[in-house]
Amino acid sequence: AQSVTQLDSQVPVFEEAPVELRCNYSSSVSVYLFWYVQYPNQGLQLLLKYLSGSTLVKSINGFEAEFNKSQTSFHLRKPSVHISDTAEYFCAVSPLSGGSYIPTFGRGTSLIVHP
Amino acid sequence: EADIYQTPRYLVIGTGKKITLECSQTMGHDKMYWYQQDPGMELHLIHYSYGVNSTEKGDLSSESTVSRIRTEHFPLTLESARPSHTSQYLCASSEPGPGDTQYFGPGTRLTVL
C-alpha cells in the first residue's frame, strides 16, 4: 500500500516569488510519481511525472520536481510564480509492479498567488 | 479533439431521488475511474473499470453502482440519494503505459438536500 503526505494545505505567495510545494510518500514497493494541477471549476490535469532516469523533471510552464529516493520526497518548485498559477496541486504515486497502476493521491495544496 | 466529458456539471436534488452521473471519453481508453473529491481531502477511488463489462469497487465504500457497456461511456448511478452523498464526483480515464497517466473530466458537483 502507498500513502502520500502533502505537508501544506495552503501556500500563499506573492507574484514573481519562488515557491515550493512539499510531497512525501511511503510505499513498500517502487513507485511512479506525479503532480497534477486543478484550476477552479476544472478537473485535474497532469503537470509532470517521474517514471525513471533523471530525478529532476520539468513541466512546460516552468515547474520542476525532484525525486529524492532516500527522503521519499517529490517536492514541486517554481522560481517565479504568476497569478495564473493559482490552483490546487495534488501529488500522487502509483506502484511500478502489480499491474493496476491505480494512483494514490495526497490531500492537495492550495497555491494562492497574490499580486 | 480527444477529451473527457461529464454531465451535469452541477446537480441539486432531494433525498431519495435516483440519479445518474454521465461520463464519456473520446480517447479510446480502456481504463476508466470514478473519484469522490471533498475539500482538503484525498481523492477517493469509488469505482474503476478495465474495459467493457469490467467494473470493480474502489477503496471507498460507496452506495453507487457503475456500468461499462461501451468503451467510451462509464455512468455512475445512485439509487437513492442522501445528504451524505453531497460531494464532487470526478471521472477519469487513463492511457496505457508506465504509471498510466490519468485524464480527468471537469467534475459533477452534487448537492443532496
PDB file of C-alpha atoms in Angstrom:
ATOM      1  CA  ALA A   1       0.000   0.000   0.000  1.00  0.00           C
ATOM      2  CA  GLN A   2       1.066   3.575  -0.593  1.00  0.00           C
ATOM      3  CA  SER A   3       0.362   6.857   1.167  1.00  0.00           C
ATOM      4  CA  VAL A   4       1.045  10.448   0.197  1.00  0.00           C
ATOM      5  CA  THR A   5       1.503  13.383   2.550  1.00  0.00           C
ATOM      6  CA  GLN A   6       1.308  16.949   1.343  1.00  0.00           C
ATOM      7  CA  LEU A   7       2.584  18.916   4.282  1.00  0.00           C
ATOM      8  CA  ASP A   8       0.959  22.246   3.462  1.00  0.00           C
ATOM      9  CA  SER A   9      -2.757  22.631   2.864  1.00  0.00           C
ATOM     10  CA  GLN A  10      -2.343  26.226   1.699  1.00  0.00           C
ATOM     11  CA  VAL A  11       0.644  28.207   0.421  1.00  0.00           C
ATOM     12  CA  PRO A  12       0.178  31.955  -0.090  1.00  0.00           C
ATOM     13  CA  VAL A  13       2.876  33.725  -2.106  1.00  0.00           C
ATOM     14  CA  PHE A  14       3.367  36.999  -3.952  1.00  0.00           C
ATOM     15  CA  GLU A  15       3.638  37.136  -7.720  1.00  0.00           C
ATOM     16  CA  GLU A  16       7.188  36.586  -9.068  1.00  0.00           C
ATOM     17  CA  ALA A  17       8.323  34.969  -5.801  1.00  0.00           C
ATOM     18  CA  PRO A  18       9.660  31.394  -5.711  1.00  0.00           C
ATOM     19  CA  VAL A  19       7.518  28.596  -4.316  1.00  0.00           C
ATOM     20  CA  GLU A  20       7.955  25.024  -3.103  1.00  0.00           C
ATOM     21  CA  LEU A  21       5.075  22.600  -2.537  1.00  0.00           C
ATOM     22  CA  ARG A  22       6.127  19.629  -0.475  1.00  0.00           C
ATOM     23  CA  CYS A  23       5.209  15.991  -1.033  1.00  0.00           C
ATOM     24  CA  ASN A  24       6.380  12.920   0.869  1.00  0.00           C
ATOM     25  CA  TYR A  25       5.273   9.373   0.280  1.00  0.00           C
ATOM     26  CA  SER A  26       5.582   5.934   1.794  1.00  0.00           C
ATOM     27  CA  SER A  27       5.441   2.676  -0.104  1.00  0.00           C
ATOM     28  CA  SER A  28       6.588  -0.909   0.265  1.00  0.00           C
ATOM     29  CA  VAL A  29       7.356  -1.051  -3.490  1.00  0.00           C
ATOM     30  CA  SER A  30       8.958   1.276  -6.004  1.00  0.00           C
ATOM     31  CA  VAL A  31       6.607   3.896  -7.370  1.00  0.00           C
ATOM     32  CA  TYR A  32       5.956   6.312 -10.188  1.00  0.00           C
ATOM     33  CA  LEU A  33       5.393   9.904  -9.032  1.00  0.00           C
ATOM     34  CA  PHE A  34       3.059  12.568 -10.367  1.00  0.00           C
ATOM     35  CA  TRP A  35       1.961  16.137  -9.805  1.00  0.00           C
ATOM     36  CA  TYR A  36      -1.492  17.111 -11.016  1.00  0.00           C
ATOM     37  CA  VAL A  37      -2.967  20.626 -11.043  1.00  0.00           C
ATOM     38  CA  GLN A  38      -6.635  21.559 -10.674  1.00  0.00           C
ATOM     39  CA  TYR A  39      -7.734  25.044 -11.728  1.00  0.00           C
ATOM     40  CA  PRO A  40     -11.036  26.395 -10.354  1.00  0.00           C
ATOM     41  CA  ASN A  41     -14.105  24.560 -11.678  1.00  0.00           C
ATOM     42  CA  GLN A  42     -11.996  22.104 -13.679  1.00  0.00           C
ATOM     43  CA  GLY A  43     -10.778  18.549 -13.346  1.00  0.00           C
ATOM     44  CA  LEU A  44      -7.203  17.577 -12.571  1.00  0.00           C
ATOM     45  CA  GLN A  45      -4.588  17.661 -15.313  1.00  0.00           C
ATOM     46  CA  LEU A  46      -1.098  16.216 -15.332  1.00  0.00           C
ATOM     47  CA  LEU A  47       1.629  18.747 -14.587  1.00  0.00           C
ATOM     48  CA  LEU A  48       4.669  16.447 -14.605  1.00  0.00           C
ATOM     49  CA  LYS A  49       5.704  12.909 -13.739  1.00  0.00           C
ATOM     50  CA  TYR A  50       8.740  10.870 -12.795  1.00  0.00           C
ATOM     51  CA  LEU A  51       8.986   7.386 -14.271  1.00  0.00           C
ATOM     52  CA  SER A  52      12.734   6.681 -14.389  1.00  0.00           C
ATOM     53  CA  GLY A  53      16.056   8.230 -15.342  1.00  0.00           C
ATOM     54  CA  SER A  54      16.925  11.793 -14.346  1.00  0.00           C
ATOM     55  CA  THR A  55      15.494  12.603 -10.948  1.00  0.00           C
ATOM     56  CA  LEU A  56      14.709  16.188 -11.995  1.00  0.00           C
ATOM     57  CA  VAL A  57      11.613  16.525 -14.166  1.00  0.00           C
ATOM     58  CA  LYS A  58      10.202  19.698 -15.661  1.00  0.00           C
ATOM     59  CA  SER A  59       6.872  20.932 -16.980  1.00  0.00           C
ATOM     60  CA  ILE A  60       6.298  23.218 -19.946  1.00  0.00           C
ATOM     61  CA  ASN A  61       5.147  26.106 -17.734  1.00  0.00           C
ATOM     62  CA  GLY A  62       8.230  26.415 -15.536  1.00  0.00           C
ATOM     63  CA  PHE A  63       7.517  23.973 -12.708  1.00  0.00           C
ATOM     64  CA  GLU A  64      10.016  21.298 -11.767  1.00  0.00           C
ATOM     65  CA  ALA A  65      10.127  18.462  -9.246  1.00  0.00           C
ATOM     66  CA  GLU A  66      12.965  16.340  -7.957  1.00  0.00           C
ATOM     67  CA  PHE A  67      12.627  12.734  -6.888  1.00  0.00           C
ATOM     68  CA  ASN A  68      14.619  12.043  -3.721  1.00  0.00           C
ATOM     69  CA  LYS A  69      14.526   8.333  -3.006  1.00  0.00           C
ATOM     70  CA  SER A  70      16.358   8.475   0.331  1.00  0.00           C
ATOM     71  CA  GLN A  71      13.937  11.083   1.686  1.00  0.00           C
ATOM     72  CA  THR A  72      10.940   9.623  -0.171  1.00  0.00           C
ATOM     73  CA  SER A  73      10.046  13.085  -1.410  1.00  0.00           C
ATOM     74  CA  PHE A  74       8.924  14.666  -4.671  1.00  0.00           C
ATOM     75  CA  HIS A  75       8.725  18.393  -3.961  1.00  0.00           C
ATOM     76  CA  LEU A  76       7.403  20.765  -6.630  1.00  0.00           C
ATOM     77  CA  ARG A  77       9.156  24.094  -7.244  1.00  0.00           C
ATOM     78  CA  LYS A  78       8.857  27.157  -9.415  1.00  0.00           C
ATOM     79  CA  PRO A  79      11.388  30.019  -9.322  1.00  0.00           C
ATOM     80  CA  SER A  80       8.863  32.756 -10.154  1.00  0.00           C
ATOM     81  CA  VAL A  81       5.092  32.292  -9.922  1.00  0.00           C
ATOM     82  CA  HIS A  82       2.333  34.055 -11.832  1.00  0.00           C
ATOM     83  CA  ILE A  83      -1.215  34.918 -10.837  1.00  0.00           C
ATOM     84  CA  SER A  84      -2.370  32.229 -13.272  1.00  0.00           C
ATOM     85  CA  ASP A  85      -0.586  29.554 -11.186  1.00  0.00           C
ATOM     86  CA  THR A  86      -3.268  29.915  -8.504  1.00  0.00           C
ATOM     87  CA  ALA A  87      -4.743  26.419  -8.270  1.00  0.00           C
ATOM     88  CA  GLU A  88      -4.895  23.223  -6.232  1.00  0.00           C
ATOM     89  CA  TYR A  89      -1.876  20.923  -6.658  1.00  0.00           C
ATOM     90  CA  PHE A  90      -2.055  17.189  -5.983  1.00  0.00           C
ATOM     91  CA  CYS A  91       0.859  14.812  -5.538  1.00  0.00           C
ATOM     92  CA  ALA A  92       0.221  11.167  -6.463  1.00  0.00           C
ATOM     93  CA  VAL A  93       2.086   7.856  -6.563  1.00  0.00           C
ATOM     94  CA  SER A  94       1.362   4.596  -8.313  1.00  0.00           C
ATOM     95  CA  PRO A  95       3.190   1.285  -7.907  1.00  0.00           C
ATOM     96  CA  LEU A  96       5.680   0.070 -10.515  1.00  0.00           C
ATOM     97  CA  SER A  97       4.575  -3.514 -10.180  1.00  0.00           C
ATOM     98  CA  GLY A  98       1.289  -5.303  -9.692  1.00  0.00           C
ATOM     99  CA  GLY A  99      -0.266  -4.187 -12.958  1.00  0.00           C
ATOM    100  CA  SER A 100      -3.033  -1.970 -11.634  1.00  0.00           C
ATOM    101  CA  TYR A 101      -1.128   1.354 -11.577  1.00  0.00           C
ATOM    102  CA  ILE A 102      -4.069   2.915  -9.717  1.00  0.00           C
ATOM    103  CA  PRO A 103      -2.661   6.080  -8.121  1.00  0.00           C
ATOM    104  CA  THR A 104      -2.884   7.207  -4.524  1.00  0.00           C
ATOM    105  CA  PHE A 105      -3.406  10.956  -4.185  1.00  0.00           C
ATOM    106  CA  GLY A 106      -2.462  13.388  -1.441  1.00  0.00           C
ATOM    107  CA  ARG A 107      -4.899  15.897   0.061  1.00  0.00           C
ATOM    108  CA  GLY A 108      -3.762  18.719  -2.183  1.00  0.00           C
ATOM    109  CA  THR A 109      -2.040  22.045  -1.614  1.00  0.00           C
ATOM    110  CA  SER A 110      -3.820  25.244  -2.497  1.00  0.00           C
ATOM    111  CA  LEU A 111      -1.351  27.690  -4.076  1.00  0.00           C
ATOM    112  CA  ILE A 112      -2.610  31.260  -3.792  1.00  0.00           C
ATOM    113  CA  VAL A 113      -0.633  33.845  -5.726  1.00  0.00           C
ATOM    114  CA  HIS A 114      -1.183  37.460  -4.669  1.00  0.00           C
ATOM    115  CA  PRO A 115      -0.431  40.475  -6.913  1.00  0.00           C
TER     116      PRO A 115
ATOM    117  CA  GLU B   1     -10.043  16.862 -30.052  1.00  0.00           C
ATOM    118  CA  ALA B   2      -9.800  13.975 -27.599  1.00  0.00           C
ATOM    119  CA  ASP B   3     -11.457  14.768 -24.302  1.00  0.00           C
ATOM    120  CA  ILE B   4     -13.457  13.518 -21.339  1.00  0.00           C
ATOM    121  CA  TYR B   5     -16.901  14.908 -20.583  1.00  0.00           C
ATOM    122  CA  GLN B   6     -19.142  14.874 -17.537  1.00  0.00           C
ATOM    123  CA  THR B   7     -22.785  15.891 -17.250  1.00  0.00           C
ATOM    124  CA  PRO B   8     -24.386  17.509 -15.442  1.00  0.00           C
ATOM    125  CA  ARG B   9     -21.760  19.903 -14.063  1.00  0.00           C
ATOM    126  CA  TYR B  10     -23.978  20.851 -11.124  1.00  0.00           C
ATOM    127  CA  LEU B  11     -26.945  18.983  -9.642  1.00  0.00           C
ATOM    128  CA  VAL B  12     -29.172  19.773  -6.663  1.00  0.00           C
ATOM    129  CA  ILE B  13     -31.696  17.106  -5.771  1.00  0.00           C
ATOM    130  CA  GLY B  14     -33.846  15.956  -2.881  1.00  0.00           C
ATOM    131  CA  THR B  15     -33.245  12.952  -0.666  1.00  0.00           C
ATOM    132  CA  GLY B  16     -34.391   9.625  -2.065  1.00  0.00           C
ATOM    133  CA  LYS B  17     -34.076  10.517  -5.747  1.00  0.00           C
ATOM    134  CA  LYS B  18     -32.331   8.232  -8.228  1.00  0.00           C
ATOM    135  CA  ILE B  19     -29.635   9.955 -10.239  1.00  0.00           C
ATOM    136  CA  THR B  20     -27.119   9.042 -12.928  1.00  0.00           C
ATOM    137  CA  LEU B  21     -23.912  10.979 -13.469  1.00  0.00           C
ATOM    138  CA  GLU B  22     -22.686  10.697 -17.037  1.00  0.00           C
ATOM    139  CA  CYS B  23     -19.070  10.324 -18.161  1.00  0.00           C
ATOM    140  CA  SER B  24     -17.814   9.892 -21.711  1.00  0.00           C
ATOM    141  CA  GLN B  25     -14.345   9.942 -23.262  1.00  0.00           C
ATOM    142  CA  THR B  26     -13.229  10.118 -26.873  1.00  0.00           C
ATOM    143  CA  MET B  27      -9.684   8.851 -26.372  1.00  0.00           C
ATOM    144  CA  GLY B  28     -10.436   5.132 -26.693  1.00  0.00           C
ATOM    145  CA  HIS B  29      -9.011   4.409 -23.247  1.00  0.00           C
ATOM    146  CA  ASP B  30      -9.880   1.025 -21.749  1.00  0.00           C
ATOM    147  CA  LYS B  31      -9.366   2.105 -18.135  1.00  0.00           C
ATOM    148  CA  MET B  32     -11.849   4.469 -16.504  1.00  0.00           C
ATOM    149  CA  TYR B  33     -12.362   5.630 -12.920  1.00  0.00           C
ATOM    150  CA  TRP B  34     -14.744   7.482 -10.614  1.00  0.00           C
ATOM    151  CA  TYR B  35     -13.373   9.518  -7.710  1.00  0.00           C
ATOM    152  CA  GLN B  36     -15.039  11.404  -4.901  1.00  0.00           C
ATOM    153  CA  GLN B  37     -13.420  14.710  -4.002  1.00  0.00           C
ATOM    154  CA  ASP B  38     -14.111  16.714  -0.860  1.00  0.00           C
ATOM    155  CA  PRO B  39     -12.273  19.923   0.159  1.00  0.00           C
ATOM    156  CA  GLY B  40      -8.981  19.255   1.919  1.00  0.00           C
ATOM    157  CA  MET B  41      -9.242  15.506   1.460  1.00  0.00           C
ATOM    158  CA  GLU B  42      -7.539  12.956  -0.754  1.00  0.00           C
ATOM    159  CA  LEU B  43      -9.281  11.877  -3.911  1.00  0.00           C
ATOM    160  CA  HIS B  44     -11.049   8.655  -3.046  1.00  0.00           C
ATOM    161  CA  LEU B  45     -11.475   5.968  -5.705  1.00  0.00           C
ATOM    162  CA  ILE B  46     -15.037   4.641  -5.669  1.00  0.00           C
ATOM    163  CA  HIS B  47     -15.217   2.585  -8.894  1.00  0.00           C
ATOM    164  CA  TYR B  48     -12.993   1.609 -11.779  1.00  0.00           C
ATOM    165  CA  SER B  49     -13.175  -0.370 -14.997  1.00  0.00           C
ATOM    166  CA  TYR B  50     -10.516  -2.015 -17.133  1.00  0.00           C
ATOM    167  CA  GLY B  51     -12.752  -2.363 -20.163  1.00  0.00           C
ATOM    168  CA  VAL B  52     -16.210  -3.257 -21.435  1.00  0.00           C
ATOM    169  CA  ASN B  53     -18.194  -5.391 -18.961  1.00  0.00           C
ATOM    170  CA  SER B  54     -15.472  -4.965 -16.318  1.00  0.00           C
ATOM    171  CA  THR B  55     -16.232  -2.992 -13.140  1.00  0.00           C
ATOM    172  CA  GLU B  56     -14.651  -3.006  -9.688  1.00  0.00           C
ATOM    173  CA  LYS B  57     -15.248  -1.196  -6.427  1.00  0.00           C
ATOM    174  CA  GLY B  58     -12.552   1.119  -5.157  1.00  0.00           C
ATOM    175  CA  ASP B  59     -11.183   1.726  -1.700  1.00  0.00           C
ATOM    176  CA  LEU B  60     -14.028   3.985  -0.586  1.00  0.00           C
ATOM    177  CA  SER B  61     -17.256   2.269   0.375  1.00  0.00           C
ATOM    178  CA  SER B  62     -19.967   3.637  -1.848  1.00  0.00           C
ATOM    179  CA  GLU B  63     -23.659   3.053  -2.341  1.00  0.00           C
ATOM    180  CA  SER B  64     -23.337   3.872  -6.019  1.00  0.00           C
ATOM    181  CA  THR B  65     -23.137   1.487  -8.965  1.00  0.00           C
ATOM    182  CA  VAL B  66     -21.481   1.744 -12.375  1.00  0.00           C
ATOM    183  CA  SER B  67     -21.786   0.070 -15.756  1.00  0.00           C
ATOM    184  CA  ARG B  68     -19.452  -0.242 -18.756  1.00  0.00           C
ATOM    185  CA  ILE B  69     -21.379  -1.326 -21.802  1.00  0.00           C
ATOM    186  CA  ARG B  70     -19.353   0.794 -24.245  1.00  0.00           C
ATOM    187  CA  THR B  71     -15.674   1.711 -24.097  1.00  0.00           C
ATOM    188  CA  GLU B  72     -16.393   5.435 -24.193  1.00  0.00           C
ATOM    189  CA  HIS B  73     -19.192   5.542 -21.585  1.00  0.00           C
ATOM    190  CA  PHE B  74     -18.947   4.980 -17.798  1.00  0.00           C
ATOM    191  CA  PRO B  75     -22.038   6.233 -15.948  1.00  0.00           C
ATOM    192  CA  LEU B  76     -22.411   6.254 -12.162  1.00  0.00           C
ATOM    193  CA  THR B  77     -25.831   5.733 -10.559  1.00  0.00           C
ATOM    194  CA  LEU B  78     -27.138   6.483  -7.072  1.00  0.00           C
ATOM    195  CA  GLU B  79     -30.376   4.574  -6.494  1.00  0.00           C
ATOM    196  CA  SER B  80     -31.460   6.709  -3.537  1.00  0.00           C
ATOM    197  CA  ALA B  81     -29.519   9.883  -2.891  1.00  0.00           C
ATOM    198  CA  ARG B  82     -28.815  11.043   0.665  1.00  0.00           C
ATOM    199  CA  PRO B  83     -27.240  14.232   2.078  1.00  0.00           C
ATOM    200  CA  SER B  84     -24.073  12.212   2.830  1.00  0.00           C
ATOM    201  CA  HIS B  85     -23.635  11.825  -0.943  1.00  0.00           C
ATOM    202  CA  THR B  86     -23.094  15.566  -1.307  1.00  0.00           C
ATOM    203  CA  SER B  87     -19.666  15.876  -2.910  1.00  0.00           C
ATOM    204  CA  GLN B  88     -17.710  16.494  -6.116  1.00  0.00           C
ATOM    205  CA  TYR B  89     -17.508  13.456  -8.394  1.00  0.00           C
ATOM    206  CA  LEU B  90     -14.622  13.222 -10.865  1.00  0.00           C
ATOM    207  CA  CYS B  91     -14.434  10.816 -13.776  1.00  0.00           C
ATOM    208  CA  ALA B  92     -11.081   9.890 -15.307  1.00  0.00           C
ATOM    209  CA  SER B  93      -9.595   7.630 -17.932  1.00  0.00           C
ATOM    210  CA  SER B  94      -6.003   6.539 -18.347  1.00  0.00           C
ATOM    211  CA  GLU B  95      -3.752   5.800 -21.280  1.00  0.00           C
ATOM    212  CA  PRO B  96      -1.785   2.548 -21.288  1.00  0.00           C
ATOM    213  CA  GLY B  97       1.868   2.828 -20.351  1.00  0.00           C
ATOM    214  CA  PRO B  98       4.136   3.189 -17.342  1.00  0.00           C
ATOM    215  CA  GLY B  99       2.243   4.772 -14.497  1.00  0.00           C
ATOM    216  CA  ASP B 100      -0.990   5.172 -16.506  1.00  0.00           C
ATOM    217  CA  THR B 101      -1.321   8.960 -16.699  1.00  0.00           C
ATOM    218  CA  GLN B 102      -4.897   9.905 -15.855  1.00  0.00           C
ATOM    219  CA  TYR B 103      -7.119  12.344 -17.759  1.00  0.00           C
ATOM    220  CA  PHE B 104      -9.918  13.921 -15.743  1.00  0.00           C
ATOM    221  CA  GLY B 105     -13.296  15.337 -16.612  1.00  0.00           C
ATOM    222  CA  PRO B 106     -14.443  18.686 -15.165  1.00  0.00           C
ATOM    223  CA  GLY B 107     -16.466  17.020 -12.412  1.00  0.00           C
ATOM    224  CA  THR B 108     -20.074  16.977 -11.221  1.00  0.00           C
ATOM    225  CA  ARG B 109     -20.883  18.936  -8.078  1.00  0.00           C
ATOM    226  CA  LEU B 110     -23.734  17.066  -6.380  1.00  0.00           C
ATOM    227  CA  THR B 111     -25.813  18.542  -3.551  1.00  0.00           C
ATOM    228  CA  VAL B 112     -28.460  16.393  -1.892  1.00  0.00           C
ATOM    229  CA  LEU B 113     -30.927  18.301   0.267  1.00  0.00           C
TER     230      LEU B 113
END
